Coordinates of C-alpha atoms in Angstrom, one line a residue:
X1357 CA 38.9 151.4 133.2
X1358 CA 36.0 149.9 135.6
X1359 CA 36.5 148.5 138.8
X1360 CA 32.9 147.3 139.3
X1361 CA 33.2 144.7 141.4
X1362 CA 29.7 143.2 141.4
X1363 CA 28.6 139.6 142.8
X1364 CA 32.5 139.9 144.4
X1365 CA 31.4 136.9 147.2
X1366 CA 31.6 134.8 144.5
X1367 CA 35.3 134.8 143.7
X1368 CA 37.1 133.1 146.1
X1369 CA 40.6 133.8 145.2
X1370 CA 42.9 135.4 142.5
X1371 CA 46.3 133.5 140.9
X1372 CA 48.7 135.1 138.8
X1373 CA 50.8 133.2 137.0
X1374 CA 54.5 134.1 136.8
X1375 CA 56.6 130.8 136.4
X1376 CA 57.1 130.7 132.2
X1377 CA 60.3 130.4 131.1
X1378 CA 60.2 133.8 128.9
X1379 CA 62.6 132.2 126.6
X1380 CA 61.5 134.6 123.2
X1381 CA 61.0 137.7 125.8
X1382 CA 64.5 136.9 126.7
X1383 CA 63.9 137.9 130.7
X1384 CA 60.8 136.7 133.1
X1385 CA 57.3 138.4 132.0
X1386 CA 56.9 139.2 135.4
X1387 CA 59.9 141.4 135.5
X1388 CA 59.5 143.1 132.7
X1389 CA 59.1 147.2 133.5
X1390 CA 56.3 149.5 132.0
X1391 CA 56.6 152.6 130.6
X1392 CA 55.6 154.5 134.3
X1393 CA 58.6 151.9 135.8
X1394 CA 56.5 149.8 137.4
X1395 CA 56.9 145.9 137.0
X1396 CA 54.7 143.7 135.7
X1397 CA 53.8 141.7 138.4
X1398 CA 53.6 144.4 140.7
X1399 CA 50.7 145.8 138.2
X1400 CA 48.7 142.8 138.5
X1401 CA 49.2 142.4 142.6
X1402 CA 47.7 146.5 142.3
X1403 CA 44.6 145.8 140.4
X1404 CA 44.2 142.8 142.0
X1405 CA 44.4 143.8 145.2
X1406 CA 41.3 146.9 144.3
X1407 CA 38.7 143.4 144.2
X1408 CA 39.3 143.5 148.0
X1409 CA 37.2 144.8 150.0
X1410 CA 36.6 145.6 153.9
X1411 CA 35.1 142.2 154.9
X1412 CA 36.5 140.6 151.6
X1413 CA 40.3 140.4 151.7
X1414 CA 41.0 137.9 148.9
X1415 CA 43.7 135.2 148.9
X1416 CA 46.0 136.4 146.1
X1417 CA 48.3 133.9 145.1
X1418 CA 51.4 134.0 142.9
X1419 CA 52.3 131.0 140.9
X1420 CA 56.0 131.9 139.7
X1421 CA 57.2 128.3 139.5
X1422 CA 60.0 128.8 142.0
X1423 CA 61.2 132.0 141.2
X1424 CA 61.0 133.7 144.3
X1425 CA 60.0 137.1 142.6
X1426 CA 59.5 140.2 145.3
X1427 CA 57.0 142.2 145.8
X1428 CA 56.6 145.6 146.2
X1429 CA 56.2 146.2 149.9
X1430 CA 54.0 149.1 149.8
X1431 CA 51.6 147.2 147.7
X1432 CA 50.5 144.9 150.9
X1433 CA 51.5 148.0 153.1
X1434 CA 48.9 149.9 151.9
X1435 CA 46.0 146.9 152.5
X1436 CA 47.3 145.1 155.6
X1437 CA 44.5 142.8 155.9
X1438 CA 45.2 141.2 152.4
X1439 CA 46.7 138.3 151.7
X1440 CA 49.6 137.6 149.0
X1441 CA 52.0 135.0 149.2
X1442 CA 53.5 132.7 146.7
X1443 CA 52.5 129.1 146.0
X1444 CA 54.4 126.0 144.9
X1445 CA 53.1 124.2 141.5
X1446 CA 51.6 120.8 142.3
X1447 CA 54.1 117.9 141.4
X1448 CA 51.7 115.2 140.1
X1449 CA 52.5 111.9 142.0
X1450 CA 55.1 113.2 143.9
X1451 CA 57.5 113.1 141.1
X1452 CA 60.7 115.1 140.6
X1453 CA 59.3 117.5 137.9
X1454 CA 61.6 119.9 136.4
X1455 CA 60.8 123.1 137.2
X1456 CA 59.9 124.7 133.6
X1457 CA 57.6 121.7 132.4
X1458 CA 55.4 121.8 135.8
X1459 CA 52.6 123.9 133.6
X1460 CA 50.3 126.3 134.2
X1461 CA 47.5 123.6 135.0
X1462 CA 49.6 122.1 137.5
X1463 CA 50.1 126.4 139.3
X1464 CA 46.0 126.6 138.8
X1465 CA 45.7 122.7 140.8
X1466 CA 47.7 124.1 143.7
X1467 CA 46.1 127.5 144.0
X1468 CA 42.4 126.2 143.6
X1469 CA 43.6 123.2 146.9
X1470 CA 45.2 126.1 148.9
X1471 CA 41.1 128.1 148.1
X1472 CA 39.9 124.8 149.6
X1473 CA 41.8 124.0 152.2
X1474 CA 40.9 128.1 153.2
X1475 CA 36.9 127.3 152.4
X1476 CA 37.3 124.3 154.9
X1477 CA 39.0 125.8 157.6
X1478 CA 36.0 128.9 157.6
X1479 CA 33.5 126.3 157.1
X1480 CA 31.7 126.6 160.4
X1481 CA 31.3 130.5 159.5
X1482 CA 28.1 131.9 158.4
X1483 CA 29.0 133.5 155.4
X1484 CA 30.3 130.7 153.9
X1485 CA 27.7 129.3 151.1
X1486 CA 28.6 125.8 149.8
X1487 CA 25.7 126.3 147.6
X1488 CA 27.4 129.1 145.4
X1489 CA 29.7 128.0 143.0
X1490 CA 33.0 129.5 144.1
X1491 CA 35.6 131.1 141.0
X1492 CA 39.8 131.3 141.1
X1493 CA 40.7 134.0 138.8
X1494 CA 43.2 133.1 136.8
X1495 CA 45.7 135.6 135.4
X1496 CA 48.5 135.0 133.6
X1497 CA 51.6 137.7 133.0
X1498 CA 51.6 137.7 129.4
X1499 CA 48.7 139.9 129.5
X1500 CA 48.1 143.7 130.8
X1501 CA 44.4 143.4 131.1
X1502 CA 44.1 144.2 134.9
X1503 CA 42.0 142.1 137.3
X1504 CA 39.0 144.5 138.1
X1505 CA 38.5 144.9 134.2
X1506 CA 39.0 141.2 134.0
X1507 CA 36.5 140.1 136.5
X1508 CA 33.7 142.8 135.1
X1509 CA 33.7 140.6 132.0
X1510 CA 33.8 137.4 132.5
X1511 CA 31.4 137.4 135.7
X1512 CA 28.9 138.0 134.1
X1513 CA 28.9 135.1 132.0
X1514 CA 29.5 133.2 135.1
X1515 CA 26.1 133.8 136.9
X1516 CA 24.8 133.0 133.4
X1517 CA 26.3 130.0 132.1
X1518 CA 25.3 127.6 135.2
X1519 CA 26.4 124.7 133.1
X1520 CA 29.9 125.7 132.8
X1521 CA 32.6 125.6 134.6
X1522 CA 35.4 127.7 133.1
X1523 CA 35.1 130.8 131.5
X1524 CA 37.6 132.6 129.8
X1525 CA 38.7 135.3 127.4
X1526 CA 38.3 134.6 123.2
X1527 CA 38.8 136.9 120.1
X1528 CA 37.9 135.9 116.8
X1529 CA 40.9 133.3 116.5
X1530 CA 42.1 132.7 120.1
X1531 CA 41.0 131.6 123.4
X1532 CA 42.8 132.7 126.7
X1533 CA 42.3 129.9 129.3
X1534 CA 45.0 131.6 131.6
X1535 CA 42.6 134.8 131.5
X1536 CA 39.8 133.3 133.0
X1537 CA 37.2 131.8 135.7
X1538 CA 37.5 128.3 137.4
X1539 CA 34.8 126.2 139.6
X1540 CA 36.9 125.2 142.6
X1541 CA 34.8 122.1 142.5
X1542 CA 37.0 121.1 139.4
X1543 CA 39.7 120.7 141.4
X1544 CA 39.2 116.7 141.9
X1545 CA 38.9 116.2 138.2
X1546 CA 41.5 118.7 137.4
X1547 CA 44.1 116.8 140.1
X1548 CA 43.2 113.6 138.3
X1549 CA 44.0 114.2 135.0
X1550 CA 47.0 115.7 135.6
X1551 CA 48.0 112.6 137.7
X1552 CA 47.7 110.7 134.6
X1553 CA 50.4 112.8 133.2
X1554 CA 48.5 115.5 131.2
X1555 CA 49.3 118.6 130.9
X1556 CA 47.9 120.6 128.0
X1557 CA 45.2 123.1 128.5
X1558 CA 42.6 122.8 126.2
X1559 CA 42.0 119.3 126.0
X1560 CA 41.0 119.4 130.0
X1561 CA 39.0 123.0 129.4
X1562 CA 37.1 122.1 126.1
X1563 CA 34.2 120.2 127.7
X1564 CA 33.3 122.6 130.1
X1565 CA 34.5 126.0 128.8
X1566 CA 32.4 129.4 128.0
X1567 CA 34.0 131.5 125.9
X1568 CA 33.3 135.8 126.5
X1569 CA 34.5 138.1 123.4
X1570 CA 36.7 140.6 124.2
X1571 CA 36.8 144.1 122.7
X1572 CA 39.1 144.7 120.1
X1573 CA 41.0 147.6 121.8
X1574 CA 42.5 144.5 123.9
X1575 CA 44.0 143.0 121.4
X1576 CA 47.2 143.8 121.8
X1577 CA 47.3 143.5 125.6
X1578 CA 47.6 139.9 125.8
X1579 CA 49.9 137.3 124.7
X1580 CA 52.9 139.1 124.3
X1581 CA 56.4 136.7 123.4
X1582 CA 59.1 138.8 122.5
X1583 CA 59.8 142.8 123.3
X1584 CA 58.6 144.0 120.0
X1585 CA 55.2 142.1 121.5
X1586 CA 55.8 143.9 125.0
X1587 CA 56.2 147.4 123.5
X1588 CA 52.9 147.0 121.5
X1589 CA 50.7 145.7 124.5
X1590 CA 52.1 149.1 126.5
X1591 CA 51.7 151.5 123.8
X1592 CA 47.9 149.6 123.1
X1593 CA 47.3 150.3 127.1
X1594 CA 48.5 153.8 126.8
X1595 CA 45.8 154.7 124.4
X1596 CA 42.6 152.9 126.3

C-alpha cells in the first residue's frame, strides 16, 4: 500500500466516523476485530496517524456519536505530539437530538468548526495560508481503505478540481461521500442547512462534489452491513 503523502499542508484534519448504529452488523463497526486482532477503529487511528509528520501533527478526530470507544494507548504513545480525541456531533439549534439520528453530516459540521476554531487560534503564525483551500478527511468505519491510501487518491483531484469542494470515492454504481475531501470553508453553508432540519447527504454534496474512481480490488473494502459483508472486506484486504 502507498503512504505518499504529497501536498500534506493541505489537509487540515482527519475524522473518522464511528457513531452508526450497526444494527445489520449486529455490534459497533468500530469494534469489530480483524483477522490480525486488531480493532477497527484502532486500524484507522494507525494509518491515519502515518499522514503526520514532524512539523505536521494532524488533529484526528473521532466522531463515535457518544460512544465513548477507547483507544489503543500505544497508538498515541508511539507519536506523542499527535492529537486524537473524540468530538461531540453538532445538535442543530440546540435541540435534544437523539443520539442515533444526529447523522454523519451533523459529526463532519462539528469536526470541520473544531479545524477552524484550531486555524483561528494559529492564525497569527506564518505558516498558516488562508489562501489554500484547507481539506477534513472524512473516513467512515464501514470501510478498510486506510487513510494514507485514501488521501493519495483523492488529493489529486483536489489540486485539480479548483471548482469543487468535496471529493469523494465512486465505483461504477456508488458514490462514498463519507470516504472523502471537504473545503472547511463549507462549513457556514453546511451548518445552515442542517439548521433547517436536513440531514441527508447527497442532496447537500451534489452541487459541489467530484467524484474519483476507485480500483476495482477495493470493492469489497467498503460498505460493509452485516458479517458476511465484514468477512469479505478482510479476506478482499488480505489479498491486496
Amino acid at each position: 500500500m502507498t503512504t505518499t503523502l504529497n501536498h500534506i499542508d493541505s489537509l487540515a484534519g482527519i475524522v473518522i466516523l464511528a457513531g452508526g448504529a450497526s444494527k445489520r452488523m449486529g455490534t459497533p463497526k468500530a469494534e469489530l476485530i480483524l483477522p490480525t486482532g486488531e480493532r477497527l477503529l484502532d486500524y484507522h487511528v494507525r494509518h491515519a496517524l502515518e499522514l503526520t509528520v514532524a512539523d505536521t501533527n494532524l488533529p484526528i478526530m473521532i466522531a463515535d456519536n457518544g460512544r465513548g470507544f477507547d483507544i489503543d494507548a500505544d497508538l498515541t504513545r508511539s507519536r506523542p505530539c499527535s492529537a486524537v480525541f473524540r468530538i461531540s456531533d453538532y445538535i442543530a439549534n440546540e435541540s435534544d437530538e437523539p443520539m442515533d439520528t444526529a447523522g454523519a453530516l451533523a459529526a463532519i459540521e462539528s469536526a470541520m468548526q473544531t479545524l477552524t476554531n484550531i486555524n483561528d487560534s494559529a492564525a497569527g503564525s506564518a505558516t498558516i495560508d488562508k489562501n489554500k483551500p484547507s481539506w477534513l478527511m472524512v473516513i467512515s468505519c464501514d470501510s478498510l481503505i486506510p487513510a494514507t491510501d485514501l488521501w493519495h487518491e483523492l488529493q489529486r483531484a483536489s489540486a485539480q478540481a479548483a471548482d469543487k469542494r468535496i471529493i469523494c470515492l465512486t465505483d461504477h454504481s456508488h458514490l462514498y461521500p463519507l470516504l472523502g475531501l471537504y473545503q472547511l470553508g463549507i462549513e457556514p453553508d453546511l451548518k445552515a442547512y442542517i439548521d433547517s432540519g436536513q440531514r441527508r447527504v447527497m442532496p447537500f454534496i451534489k452541487p459541489m462534489v467530484q467524484s474519483v474512481p476507485f480500483a476495482k480490488s477495493w470493492q469489497h473494502l467498503t460498505n460493509f452491513n452485516t458479517p458476511e459483508d465484514f468477512e469479505q472486506a478482510c479476506t478482499a484486504l488480505n489479498n491486496l
